[in-house]
Amino acid sequence: MHELNNHKPQTTNHKLIVIKNKDIEITMDKYKEYQIDDFLRDESFINWVLDPEGANNQAWAKWMNANPANKETAQKAIDTIRSFDFKKEPVADDFYTNLKLRIDNTIANEQLVTVARKPVVRLWWKAAAVVAGLLIGAGVLYYVRKPSYTFISTPYAAIKTVLLPDSSEVVLNANSSIRFNANRTGSKREVWVTGEAFFKVRHLEQAGKAQPFAVYAGDAVIEVLGTEFNVKSVNNTTGVLLRQGKVRFSIPASHSTTIMQPNDYCQYNASQGEIITRGANPVLFTSWMEQKYRFEKTPVQEICTTLKEYFGYDFIIRKPELATQPISGTLELQNEQVMLRILSELLNAKVTREGNQVIIE
Amino acid sequence: MSRTPFDSHNTQEDKSLIIHMRSGDYAAFTLLYNKYIRQLTQYGLKFLPDLPAVEDVLHDVFVWLWTNRQKIDIHSSVKSYLFKSVRTSMLHVLEKQHRLQSLQADEEHTYTFDLQLTPEALVLHNENRRLIRQQIENVLLTLTPKQKEVIYLRYYEGLNFEDIAQSMNLSVKACYKLMGRAIATLRENMVCSLLFVVCCLWFVVYSYRLPGTSCQALYVDHSICNRAL
C-alpha cells in the first residue's frame, strides 16, 4: 500500500485511518476530496487503471466500492486514462526478427575485435571497414606485446569453431561465449565459458613440464593436460563431459574437487552444493557439434530447455502431463521447420511457432 | 495491447535480466529485446515516421546495451533507460535532418512528437468514452510535443513521473508542471464541450419547435459557446 502515498504535488496532512474490517484495510481520506485532475495526477491511481491486476493495485478497487459518492468522478478519470489509446504504426513481425539478426551480426563481428569501438551507423560502414582493418593490424601488434582478452560469442542457431592462440580448438554452441587471454607467451592457458563449448586441448610442454590449461565455467574450474571434453554452463549449473584424457573438476568456493575419467559426466549446481559424477554416453553430449541434438529418455521439459538455449524461442507446453514424459530421439537443428515437424512427430503433439513462441499442445 | 504493467515485479525481472547479461548470458539480452522492441519502435516512430531511421537507432541502442553491459549504470528502471536511449538518439537524428534543411537546429525547432488516438473503429460503443475521446482528440492538437510525450509515457507506457523526468532531462517538478498544464487544457476543453453539448441539446429542442431557423440558430449557439470560453 505504500504506493498510494506517492502523490506528490498536493501532499497535505491527510489522515490515514486503519480500519480493522478485513475487507477494507486502509481508507484514505484525502481521496474523498479528489477532483478529476487530482486522480489524473495520482501515480497509484494511474498504475491501477493501467494494470488492475497488479500487485499493489488491488486497494483501489476496494476504495471504489467503499466510496460510491466519489465513484462518478473517479470513473471519469478512469475513462479518460483508458481513452489514451494511441495509434500504432503498422510494423510487420519480420521487421523485429530481421532487426534482431542485424543486431546479432553486429555484436558477433564487434566482439572479434578486442579494441572497444563505438556503434556504427549504416552510412559509415564502408569507413568502418577500413578502420576495422587498421584496428586489426594494430590489434596484432598490441597482442604480441601486451596481454589482452579476446571475447567471442555466437548468436542463436549458429555454431562457431575457434582456434586458441596455443592452437587448441574450441567449438562454441549457439548462444554461448568464450573469453581468453590473447597473449600466446603466457605460461597459463585460461578460458572463460558461458553456454556450451567443446574443447580439444593441445598437450604442451614447457621445460619438461606440462603446461596447464584451465576452463572457468560458472562456479567451476576444469584443469586439464591435453584432452577432449564438453562444458555446459547455463543457469548456474555447470556440466562437464570428458571424452578423452584426464581433467580435474573443482569448485573453489565449496572446496570440492574430483578427477574425471573418460566418459564421466560431472555436474555442479550452486543450490545442490556438491559435485555429482556419473558415467554417460558421450555421443549425447557432443552431438550438437554436428548440429544435431540427441537425447535418451529425456523429459520433454528438458528437451525444450535445450532447444530454447539453441534457438532462443520460448517453448510452451500446453499439456502438463507431456512435460515430464521421457522421450528418445534425434533432432536435426539445421533446418528449423524440419526440426519443429520432427519434434511434433516425436511428441505426437501439435507444434506451432508464433513469433518467438513455440506452442506444444 | 502491448503495454507492459509497470509494477515492482516487472522492474525486478528486468534488473535480473541485466545481471544475467553481465555474466555473458545472450538469452537474457534476447528476452529484453523481445520484451521492449515493439514499444520502443512505436515510441521512435512518434518522433519521426521513418521506419529505416528508427531501425538504425534501435540497432545502435541494443548493440550499445550489449557491448557496454558491464559499464552501464541504471538508476531507475531498465524500461525507462531504454526509452531514454531511444529518445536521445531520435533527437540526434531529427537534429541532423534539420541541419541539412535549415540552420536552426535547437530542440525547440526540431522536436516533434506525433500523437494520435487509435482509429474510431476500435473504440467501445460507450457514449461517455466517445465524448471523452473527441475532447482528447481536440486537445492533442493544441498540446506541445513535450506535453504530448509526457502524456504518452505516463498514461500509455506507464512510466512513473520520476522516470519520465529522467528520460526527458527534466526535473520531477517540471514534469509535474507539464502534466498539470496538459491536464488543465484537457479539463478546459471538457467544460467547453459540455457547454457545447448543452447548447446543441437546447438547439435540437428549439429547432423542433421552430423549423426553418435551424441554421442561424446553430451559428448563434456556437458563438455563444466560444464567447463563454
Coordinates of C-alpha atoms in Angstrom, one line a residue:
Chain A
M1 CA 0.0 0.0 0.0
H2 CA 3.0 2.4 0.3
E3 CA 2.4 3.3 -3.4
L4 CA -0.8 5.1 -2.6
N5 CA 1.2 7.8 -0.8
N6 CA 3.2 8.7 -3.8
H7 CA 1.0 11.6 -4.8
K8 CA 3.5 14.5 -4.5
P9 CA 2.2 17.9 -5.6
Q10 CA -0.6 18.2 -3.1
T11 CA 0.7 16.4 -0.1
T12 CA -1.4 17.7 2.7
N13 CA -1.8 16.4 6.2
H14 CA -4.4 13.9 5.2
K15 CA -5.2 11.2 7.7
L16 CA -4.5 7.6 7.2
I17 CA -7.0 5.6 9.1
V18 CA -6.6 1.9 9.6
I19 CA -9.9 0.1 9.9
K20 CA -10.0 -3.3 11.5
N21 CA -12.5 -4.5 8.9
K22 CA -10.7 -7.1 6.8
D23 CA -12.3 -6.1 3.6
I24 CA -11.0 -2.5 3.7
E25 CA -7.7 -2.5 5.3
I26 CA -6.9 1.1 4.8
T27 CA -9.0 4.1 3.8
M28 CA -7.6 7.3 2.5
D29 CA -9.5 10.4 3.5
K30 CA -7.7 12.6 1.0
Y31 CA -9.1 10.7 -2.0
K32 CA -12.6 11.7 -1.0
E33 CA -11.9 15.3 -1.9
Y34 CA -10.2 14.4 -5.1
Q35 CA -11.3 16.2 -8.3
I36 CA -10.8 14.6 -11.7
D37 CA -7.4 16.1 -12.3
D38 CA -6.2 15.0 -8.8
F39 CA -7.0 11.5 -9.9
L40 CA -5.2 12.0 -13.2
R41 CA -2.1 13.1 -11.4
D42 CA -2.1 10.3 -8.8
E43 CA 0.6 7.7 -9.6
S44 CA -1.0 4.9 -7.7
F45 CA -4.4 5.6 -9.3
I46 CA -2.9 5.6 -12.8
N47 CA -1.0 2.4 -12.1
W48 CA -4.2 0.8 -11.0
V49 CA -6.1 1.8 -14.2
L50 CA -3.3 0.6 -16.4
D51 CA -2.9 -2.6 -14.6
P52 CA -5.9 -3.6 -12.4
E53 CA -4.4 -6.9 -11.5
G54 CA -1.0 -5.5 -10.4
A55 CA 0.5 -6.4 -7.1
N56 CA 0.0 -3.2 -5.2
N57 CA -3.1 -2.1 -7.1
Q58 CA -6.0 -4.1 -5.5
A59 CA -6.7 -1.4 -2.9
W60 CA -8.3 1.0 -5.5
A61 CA -11.0 -1.5 -6.5
K62 CA -12.0 -1.7 -2.8
W63 CA -11.9 2.0 -2.4
M64 CA -14.2 2.5 -5.4
N65 CA -16.7 0.1 -3.8
A66 CA -16.5 1.7 -0.4
N67 CA -16.9 5.3 -1.7
P68 CA -19.9 5.4 -4.0
A69 CA -20.1 9.2 -3.7
N70 CA -16.7 9.6 -5.4
K71 CA -17.3 6.8 -7.9
E72 CA -18.5 9.1 -10.7
T73 CA -15.5 11.4 -10.6
A74 CA -13.1 8.5 -10.4
Q75 CA -15.0 6.8 -13.2
K76 CA -14.5 9.9 -15.4
A77 CA -10.8 9.8 -14.7
I78 CA -10.7 6.1 -15.5
D79 CA -12.4 6.7 -18.8
T80 CA -10.0 9.5 -19.6
I81 CA -7.0 7.3 -19.0
R82 CA -8.4 4.4 -20.9
S83 CA -9.1 6.7 -23.8
F84 CA -5.4 7.4 -24.2
D85 CA -5.1 4.5 -26.6
F86 CA -2.7 5.8 -29.2
K87 CA -2.5 4.9 -32.8
K88 CA 0.1 2.3 -33.6
E89 CA 2.1 2.4 -36.8
P90 CA 1.8 -0.9 -38.6
V91 CA 5.1 -2.8 -38.3
A92 CA 5.4 -6.3 -39.6
D93 CA 6.8 -9.0 -37.4
D94 CA 9.6 -9.6 -39.9
F95 CA 10.9 -6.2 -39.0
Y96 CA 11.6 -7.2 -35.4
T97 CA 13.1 -10.6 -36.5
N98 CA 15.4 -9.0 -39.1
L99 CA 16.5 -6.2 -36.8
K100 CA 17.4 -8.8 -34.2
L101 CA 19.5 -10.7 -36.7
R102 CA 21.2 -7.5 -37.7
I103 CA 22.0 -6.7 -34.1
D104 CA 23.3 -10.3 -33.5
N105 CA 25.6 -9.9 -36.5
T106 CA 27.0 -6.6 -35.4
I107 CA 27.6 -7.9 -31.9
A108 CA 29.3 -11.1 -33.2
N109 CA 31.6 -9.1 -35.5
E110 CA 32.4 -6.4 -33.0
Q111 CA 33.5 -9.0 -30.4
L112 CA 36.1 -10.4 -32.7
V113 CA 38.0 -7.1 -32.4
T114 CA 39.4 -6.7 -29.0
V115 CA 39.5 -2.9 -29.0
A116 CA 36.3 -1.2 -28.0
R117 CA 34.6 0.7 -30.7
K118 CA 31.6 3.0 -30.8
P119 CA 28.5 1.6 -32.5
V120 CA 28.5 2.4 -36.2
V121 CA 25.7 3.9 -38.3
R122 CA 24.8 2.2 -41.6
L123 CA 26.2 5.0 -43.7
W124 CA 29.5 4.7 -42.0
W125 CA 30.0 1.0 -42.7
K126 CA 32.5 1.5 -45.5
A127 CA 34.6 3.8 -43.4
A128 CA 34.3 1.4 -40.5
A129 CA 35.6 -1.5 -42.6
V130 CA 38.7 0.5 -43.3
V131 CA 39.1 1.4 -39.7
A132 CA 38.5 -2.2 -38.6
G133 CA 41.3 -3.3 -40.9
L134 CA 43.6 -0.8 -39.3
L135 CA 42.4 -1.8 -35.8
I136 CA 43.0 -5.5 -36.5
G137 CA 46.5 -4.6 -37.7
A138 CA 47.0 -2.5 -34.5
G139 CA 45.4 -5.4 -32.6
V140 CA 48.0 -7.8 -33.8
L141 CA 50.9 -5.5 -32.7
Y142 CA 49.1 -5.0 -29.4
Y143 CA 48.6 -8.7 -28.9
V144 CA 52.3 -9.5 -29.4
R145 CA 53.3 -7.0 -26.7
K146 CA 50.6 -6.9 -24.1
P147 CA 48.1 -9.4 -22.6
S148 CA 44.6 -8.6 -23.8
Y149 CA 41.4 -10.6 -23.7
T150 CA 39.5 -11.8 -26.8
F151 CA 35.8 -12.3 -26.4
I152 CA 33.9 -14.5 -28.9
S153 CA 30.3 -15.3 -28.8
T154 CA 27.7 -16.9 -31.0
P155 CA 24.1 -15.8 -31.8
Y156 CA 21.2 -18.2 -31.7
A157 CA 21.2 -21.1 -34.2
A158 CA 24.8 -20.8 -35.1
I159 CA 28.0 -22.8 -34.2
K160 CA 31.5 -21.5 -34.4
T161 CA 34.9 -23.1 -34.2
V162 CA 37.6 -21.1 -32.6
L163 CA 41.3 -21.7 -32.7
L164 CA 43.0 -20.6 -29.5
P165 CA 46.5 -19.0 -29.5
D166 CA 48.0 -22.3 -28.5
S167 CA 46.2 -23.9 -31.4
S168 CA 43.8 -25.8 -29.1
E169 CA 40.4 -26.0 -30.7
V170 CA 37.0 -24.8 -29.2
V171 CA 33.7 -25.5 -30.8
L172 CA 31.1 -23.0 -29.5
N173 CA 27.5 -23.9 -29.4
A174 CA 24.8 -21.4 -30.2
N175 CA 24.1 -18.6 -27.7
S176 CA 27.5 -19.2 -26.0
S177 CA 30.6 -17.2 -25.4
I178 CA 34.3 -17.6 -24.5
R179 CA 36.9 -15.2 -23.3
F180 CA 40.6 -15.9 -23.3
N181 CA 43.9 -14.3 -23.0
A182 CA 45.1 -13.5 -26.5
N183 CA 48.7 -13.5 -25.3
R184 CA 50.4 -16.6 -26.6
T185 CA 53.5 -16.3 -24.4
G186 CA 51.8 -16.5 -21.0
S187 CA 52.6 -19.6 -19.0
K188 CA 49.0 -20.2 -18.1
R189 CA 46.3 -21.1 -20.6
E190 CA 42.9 -19.9 -19.3
V191 CA 39.5 -19.8 -21.0
W192 CA 36.2 -18.5 -19.5
V193 CA 32.9 -20.0 -20.8
T194 CA 29.2 -19.3 -20.7
G195 CA 26.8 -21.5 -22.5
E196 CA 28.2 -24.7 -24.1
A197 CA 31.6 -25.5 -25.7
F198 CA 33.6 -28.5 -26.7
F199 CA 37.4 -28.4 -26.1
K200 CA 40.2 -30.2 -27.9
V201 CA 43.2 -29.1 -25.8
R202 CA 46.7 -29.5 -27.2
H203 CA 49.2 -31.1 -24.9
L204 CA 52.1 -28.6 -24.5
E205 CA 55.3 -29.0 -22.5
Q206 CA 57.4 -26.2 -21.2
A207 CA 60.9 -27.0 -19.8
G208 CA 59.8 -30.6 -19.4
K209 CA 56.6 -29.7 -17.5
A210 CA 53.1 -30.0 -19.0
Q211 CA 51.6 -26.6 -19.4
P212 CA 48.3 -26.3 -17.6
F213 CA 45.1 -25.3 -19.3
A214 CA 42.1 -24.1 -17.2
V215 CA 38.5 -23.5 -18.1
Y216 CA 36.3 -21.4 -15.9
A217 CA 32.6 -22.0 -16.2
G218 CA 30.1 -20.7 -13.6
D219 CA 31.5 -21.7 -10.2
A220 CA 33.6 -24.5 -11.7
V221 CA 37.2 -24.8 -12.7
I222 CA 38.3 -27.5 -15.1
E223 CA 42.0 -28.1 -15.2
V224 CA 43.4 -30.3 -18.0
L225 CA 46.5 -31.7 -19.5
G226 CA 45.7 -32.3 -23.2
T227 CA 42.3 -33.8 -23.6
E228 CA 38.8 -33.5 -25.2
F229 CA 35.8 -32.5 -23.2
N230 CA 32.5 -30.7 -23.3
V231 CA 31.5 -27.9 -21.0
K232 CA 28.0 -26.5 -20.5
S233 CA 27.3 -23.7 -18.1
V234 CA 23.7 -22.4 -18.1
N235 CA 21.6 -21.0 -15.3
N236 CA 24.1 -21.6 -12.5
T237 CA 24.6 -25.3 -13.5
T238 CA 27.9 -26.4 -14.9
G239 CA 28.2 -29.8 -16.5
V240 CA 31.4 -31.4 -18.0
L241 CA 31.6 -34.5 -20.1
L242 CA 35.1 -35.9 -20.6
R243 CA 35.7 -37.7 -23.8
Q244 CA 39.4 -38.3 -23.7
G245 CA 42.3 -37.8 -21.2
K246 CA 42.0 -36.6 -17.7
V247 CA 40.7 -33.5 -16.1
R248 CA 40.3 -32.1 -12.6
F249 CA 36.8 -30.6 -12.0
S250 CA 36.8 -28.4 -8.9
I251 CA 34.6 -25.8 -7.2
P252 CA 36.9 -23.4 -5.4
A253 CA 34.1 -21.8 -3.5
S254 CA 33.0 -25.0 -1.8
H255 CA 36.4 -26.6 -1.7
S256 CA 35.3 -29.7 -3.6
T257 CA 37.2 -31.4 -6.3
T258 CA 37.1 -34.5 -8.4
I259 CA 39.3 -36.2 -11.0
M260 CA 37.3 -37.2 -14.1
Q261 CA 37.9 -40.3 -16.2
P262 CA 36.8 -40.6 -19.9
N263 CA 33.1 -40.8 -20.3
D264 CA 32.5 -39.3 -16.9
Y265 CA 29.9 -36.6 -16.6
C266 CA 30.2 -34.2 -13.7
Q267 CA 27.6 -31.6 -12.7
Y268 CA 27.6 -28.8 -10.2
N269 CA 24.8 -26.6 -9.2
A270 CA 25.2 -23.9 -6.6
S271 CA 21.9 -24.9 -4.9
Q272 CA 22.8 -28.6 -4.7
G273 CA 26.2 -27.6 -3.4
E274 CA 28.1 -30.8 -4.4
I275 CA 29.6 -32.3 -7.5
I276 CA 27.6 -35.2 -8.9
T277 CA 29.5 -37.7 -11.1
R278 CA 28.1 -40.4 -13.3
G279 CA 29.1 -42.4 -16.4
A280 CA 27.5 -41.2 -19.6
N281 CA 27.2 -41.8 -23.3
P282 CA 29.5 -39.1 -24.7
V283 CA 27.6 -39.0 -28.0
L284 CA 24.6 -37.5 -26.3
F285 CA 26.7 -34.6 -25.1
T286 CA 28.6 -33.8 -28.2
S287 CA 26.0 -34.4 -31.0
W288 CA 25.4 -30.6 -31.1
M289 CA 28.6 -30.2 -32.9
E290 CA 27.1 -31.9 -35.9
Q291 CA 24.1 -29.6 -35.5
K292 CA 22.1 -32.5 -34.1
Y293 CA 20.5 -32.9 -30.7
R294 CA 20.4 -36.4 -29.4
F295 CA 18.6 -37.4 -26.3
E296 CA 17.7 -40.6 -24.5
K297 CA 14.8 -40.9 -22.1
T298 CA 15.0 -37.1 -21.6
P299 CA 11.9 -35.4 -20.1
V300 CA 10.1 -33.2 -22.7
Q301 CA 10.6 -30.1 -20.5
E302 CA 14.4 -30.6 -20.5
I303 CA 14.4 -31.0 -24.3
C304 CA 12.5 -27.8 -24.6
T305 CA 15.0 -26.0 -22.4
T306 CA 17.9 -27.2 -24.6
L307 CA 16.1 -26.1 -27.7
K308 CA 15.3 -22.7 -26.1
E309 CA 19.0 -22.3 -25.4
Y310 CA 19.8 -23.0 -29.1
F311 CA 17.0 -21.2 -30.9
G312 CA 16.0 -18.6 -28.4
Y313 CA 12.3 -19.3 -28.6
D314 CA 10.1 -19.8 -25.6
F315 CA 8.7 -23.3 -25.6
I316 CA 5.2 -23.5 -24.1
I317 CA 3.9 -26.9 -23.2
R318 CA 0.1 -26.8 -23.0
K319 CA -0.3 -30.4 -21.8
P320 CA 1.1 -30.7 -18.3
E321 CA 1.4 -34.5 -18.5
L322 CA 3.6 -34.1 -21.5
A323 CA 6.3 -32.1 -19.8
T324 CA 7.6 -35.0 -17.6
Q325 CA 7.3 -37.7 -20.3
P326 CA 10.7 -39.2 -21.2
I327 CA 11.5 -39.2 -25.0
S328 CA 14.4 -40.6 -27.0
G329 CA 15.4 -39.5 -30.5
T330 CA 17.5 -37.1 -32.6
L331 CA 16.6 -33.7 -33.8
E332 CA 18.4 -32.0 -36.8
L333 CA 18.9 -28.4 -35.8
Q334 CA 20.0 -27.0 -39.2
N335 CA 16.5 -26.5 -40.6
E336 CA 14.1 -25.1 -38.1
Q337 CA 11.0 -26.1 -39.9
V338 CA 12.1 -29.7 -40.2
M339 CA 13.1 -29.7 -36.6
L340 CA 9.7 -28.5 -35.5
R341 CA 8.0 -31.1 -37.7
I342 CA 10.1 -33.9 -36.3
L343 CA 9.5 -32.6 -32.8
S344 CA 5.8 -32.8 -33.4
E345 CA 6.1 -36.4 -34.6
L346 CA 8.3 -37.4 -31.6
L347 CA 5.9 -35.9 -29.1
N348 CA 2.8 -36.9 -31.0
A349 CA 1.5 -33.4 -30.5
K350 CA 0.8 -30.2 -32.4
V351 CA 3.8 -27.9 -32.6
T352 CA 3.3 -24.4 -33.9
R353 CA 5.6 -21.4 -33.8
E354 CA 4.2 -17.9 -33.4
G355 CA 6.8 -15.2 -33.4
N356 CA 9.1 -16.1 -30.6
Q357 CA 7.0 -18.8 -29.0
V358 CA 6.7 -22.4 -29.9
I359 CA 3.5 -23.9 -28.6
I360 CA 3.1 -27.6 -28.0
E361 CA -0.4 -28.9 -27.5
Chain B
M1 CA -2.3 -4.4 -26.3
S2 CA 1.5 -4.2 -25.9
R3 CA 1.5 -2.3 -22.7
T4 CA 3.6 -3.9 -20.0
P5 CA 2.4 -3.5 -16.5
F6 CA 4.9 -1.3 -14.7
D7 CA 5.0 -2.8 -11.3
S8 CA 7.8 -3.7 -9.0
H9 CA 7.8 -7.3 -10.2
N10 CA 8.5 -6.3 -13.7
T11 CA 11.2 -3.9 -12.7
Q12 CA 12.8 -6.7 -10.7
E13 CA 12.6 -9.1 -13.6
D14 CA 14.4 -6.5 -15.9
K15 CA 17.1 -5.9 -13.3
S16 CA 17.8 -9.7 -13.1
L17 CA 18.0 -9.8 -16.9
I18 CA 20.7 -7.2 -16.8
I19 CA 22.6 -9.2 -14.2
H20 CA 22.4 -12.3 -16.4
M21 CA 23.6 -10.2 -19.3
R22 CA 26.6 -9.1 -17.3
S23 CA 27.6 -12.7 -16.9
G24 CA 27.5 -13.1 -20.6
D25 CA 24.0 -14.6 -21.0
Y26 CA 22.9 -13.7 -24.5
A27 CA 19.5 -15.2 -24.0
A28 CA 18.7 -12.6 -21.3
F29 CA 19.6 -9.9 -23.9
T30 CA 17.2 -11.5 -26.4
L31 CA 14.5 -11.6 -23.8
L32 CA 14.9 -8.0 -23.0
Y33 CA 14.9 -7.2 -26.8
N34 CA 11.7 -9.2 -27.3
K35 CA 10.0 -7.6 -24.3
Y36 CA 10.5 -4.0 -25.3
I37 CA 11.3 -3.8 -29.0
R38 CA 7.7 -3.3 -30.1
Q39 CA 7.1 -0.4 -27.7
L40 CA 10.4 1.2 -28.5
T41 CA 9.7 1.0 -32.2
Q42 CA 6.3 2.7 -31.7
Y43 CA 7.9 5.3 -29.5
G44 CA 10.7 6.1 -32.0
L45 CA 8.1 6.4 -34.8
K46 CA 6.4 9.2 -32.8
F47 CA 9.4 11.4 -33.3
L48 CA 9.9 10.6 -37.0
P49 CA 7.6 8.4 -39.1
D50 CA 10.6 6.8 -40.9
L51 CA 11.0 3.1 -40.1
P52 CA 14.5 2.7 -41.5
A53 CA 15.8 5.6 -39.5
V54 CA 14.1 4.2 -36.4
E55 CA 15.6 0.8 -37.2
D56 CA 19.1 2.3 -37.2
V57 CA 18.5 3.9 -33.9
L58 CA 17.2 0.7 -32.3
H59 CA 20.1 -1.2 -33.7
D60 CA 22.6 1.1 -32.2
V61 CA 20.8 1.3 -28.9
F62 CA 20.7 -2.5 -28.4
V63 CA 24.3 -3.1 -29.7
W64 CA 25.4 -0.4 -27.3
L65 CA 23.5 -2.0 -24.5
W66 CA 25.2 -5.4 -25.0
T67 CA 28.7 -4.1 -25.6
N68 CA 28.5 -1.8 -22.6
R69 CA 26.5 -4.1 -20.3
Q70 CA 29.3 -4.1 -17.7
K71 CA 29.6 -0.4 -17.6
I72 CA 26.0 0.8 -17.7
D73 CA 24.6 2.2 -14.6
I74 CA 20.8 2.0 -14.4
H75 CA 19.5 4.3 -11.8
S76 CA 15.8 3.9 -12.2
S77 CA 14.3 1.1 -14.3
V78 CA 15.6 -0.7 -17.4
K79 CA 12.5 0.2 -19.3
S80 CA 13.0 4.0 -18.8
Y81 CA 16.7 3.6 -19.5
L82 CA 15.8 2.1 -22.9
F83 CA 13.2 4.8 -23.6
K84 CA 15.7 7.4 -22.7
S85 CA 18.3 5.9 -25.1
V86 CA 15.9 5.8 -28.0
R87 CA 14.7 9.4 -27.2
T88 CA 18.3 10.7 -27.2
S89 CA 19.2 9.0 -30.5
M90 CA 15.9 10.0 -32.2
L91 CA 16.6 13.7 -31.3
H92 CA 20.0 13.3 -32.8
V93 CA 18.5 12.1 -36.0
L94 CA 16.0 14.9 -36.1
E95 CA 18.7 17.4 -35.4
K96 CA 20.9 16.1 -38.2
Q97 CA 18.0 16.1 -40.7
H98 CA 17.1 19.6 -39.7
R99 CA 20.6 20.8 -40.0
L100 CA 20.5 19.7 -43.7
Q101 CA 17.4 21.7 -44.3
S102 CA 18.0 24.9 -42.3
L103 CA 20.4 26.5 -39.8
Q104 CA 18.1 26.2 -36.8
A105 CA 18.9 23.1 -35.0
D106 CA 17.9 23.7 -31.4
E107 CA 15.5 21.3 -29.8
E108 CA 12.5 23.7 -29.9
H109 CA 12.6 23.7 -33.7
T110 CA 13.4 20.2 -34.5
Y111 CA 11.5 18.3 -31.8
T112 CA 8.2 16.7 -32.9
F113 CA 6.1 14.1 -31.2
D114 CA 3.2 12.9 -33.3
L115 CA 0.4 11.5 -31.2
Q116 CA -3.0 10.4 -32.5
L117 CA -5.7 8.2 -31.0
T118 CA -6.4 4.8 -32.5
P119 CA -9.0 4.9 -35.3
E120 CA -12.6 5.1 -34.2
A121 CA -13.4 1.5 -35.3
L122 CA -11.5 0.1 -32.4
V123 CA -13.2 2.1 -29.7
L124 CA -16.0 0.9 -27.5
H125 CA -19.6 1.9 -28.2
N126 CA -19.7 3.8 -24.9
E127 CA -21.2 7.2 -25.2
N128 CA -19.3 8.6 -22.3
R129 CA -16.0 7.4 -23.6
R130 CA -16.7 8.5 -27.1
L131 CA -17.3 12.0 -25.8
I132 CA -14.0 12.0 -23.9
R133 CA -12.3 10.7 -26.9
Q134 CA -13.4 13.5 -29.1
Q135 CA -12.2 16.0 -26.5
I136 CA -8.9 14.4 -26.2
E137 CA -8.5 14.4 -29.9
N138 CA -9.1 18.2 -29.9
V139 CA -6.7 18.7 -27.0
L140 CA -4.0 16.7 -28.7
L141 CA -3.9 19.2 -31.5
T142 CA -3.2 22.1 -29.1
L143 CA -0.6 20.4 -26.9
T144 CA 3.2 21.0 -27.3
P145 CA 5.3 18.0 -28.2
K146 CA 6.7 17.8 -24.7
Q147 CA 3.2 17.7 -23.2
K148 CA 2.2 15.0 -25.6
E149 CA 5.2 13.0 -24.8
V150 CA 4.6 13.2 -21.1
I151 CA 1.0 12.0 -21.6
Y152 CA 2.2 9.1 -23.8
L153 CA 4.9 8.0 -21.3
R154 CA 2.7 8.3 -18.3
Y155 CA -0.7 7.1 -19.4
Y156 CA 0.3 4.8 -22.2
E157 CA 3.6 3.3 -21.3
G158 CA 3.0 3.5 -17.6
L159 CA 6.4 5.1 -16.7
N160 CA 6.2 7.0 -13.4
F161 CA 6.9 10.7 -13.3
E162 CA 10.3 10.3 -11.8
D163 CA 11.4 8.1 -14.7
I164 CA 9.8 10.4 -17.3
A165 CA 11.6 13.4 -15.8
Q166 CA 14.8 11.3 -16.0
S167 CA 14.4 10.3 -19.6
M168 CA 13.3 13.8 -20.8
N169 CA 16.0 15.6 -18.9
L170 CA 13.5 17.5 -16.8
S171 CA 13.3 17.9 -13.0
V172 CA 10.4 15.9 -11.5
K173 CA 8.8 19.2 -10.6
A174 CA 9.0 20.4 -14.2
C175 CA 7.5 17.1 -15.3
Y176 CA 4.5 17.6 -12.9
K177 CA 4.1 21.1 -14.2
L178 CA 3.9 19.9 -17.8
M179 CA 1.5 17.2 -16.9
G180 CA -0.6 19.8 -14.9
R181 CA -0.8 22.1 -17.9
A182 CA -1.8 19.3 -20.2
I183 CA -4.5 18.2 -17.8
A184 CA -5.7 21.8 -17.4
T185 CA -6.0 22.1 -21.2
L186 CA -7.9 18.8 -21.1
R187 CA -10.3 20.0 -18.4
E188 CA -10.9 23.3 -20.0
N189 CA -11.8 21.5 -23.2
M190 CA -14.2 19.2 -21.3
V191 CA -16.0 22.2 -19.8
C192 CA -16.2 23.7 -23.3
S193 CA -17.6 20.7 -24.9
L194 CA -20.0 20.2 -22.0
L195 CA -21.3 23.7 -22.8
F196 CA -21.4 22.8 -26.4
V197 CA -23.4 19.7 -25.8
V198 CA -25.9 21.7 -23.7
C199 CA -26.1 24.3 -26.5
C200 CA -26.7 21.5 -29.0
L201 CA -29.4 19.9 -26.9
W202 CA -31.1 23.2 -26.5
F203 CA -30.8 23.8 -30.2
V204 CA -32.3 20.5 -31.1
V205 CA -35.3 21.1 -28.8
Y206 CA -35.5 24.6 -30.1
S207 CA -35.3 23.7 -33.8
Y208 CA -38.1 21.1 -33.4
R209 CA -40.3 23.9 -32.3
L210 CA -39.3 26.4 -34.9
P211 CA -38.5 24.7 -38.2
G212 CA -36.8 26.9 -40.7
T213 CA -34.5 28.9 -38.5
S214 CA -32.2 26.0 -37.6
C215 CA -29.1 27.2 -39.5
Q216 CA -29.0 30.6 -37.9
A217 CA -29.6 29.1 -34.5
L218 CA -26.6 26.9 -34.8
Y219 CA -24.3 29.7 -35.6
V220 CA -25.6 31.8 -32.7
D221 CA -25.1 28.9 -30.3
H222 CA -21.7 28.3 -31.5
S223 CA -20.6 31.8 -30.9
I224 CA -22.2 31.9 -27.5
C225 CA -20.2 28.8 -26.6
N226 CA -17.0 30.3 -27.9
R227 CA -17.5 33.6 -26.0
A228 CA -18.2 31.6 -22.9
L229 CA -14.6 30.4 -23.0

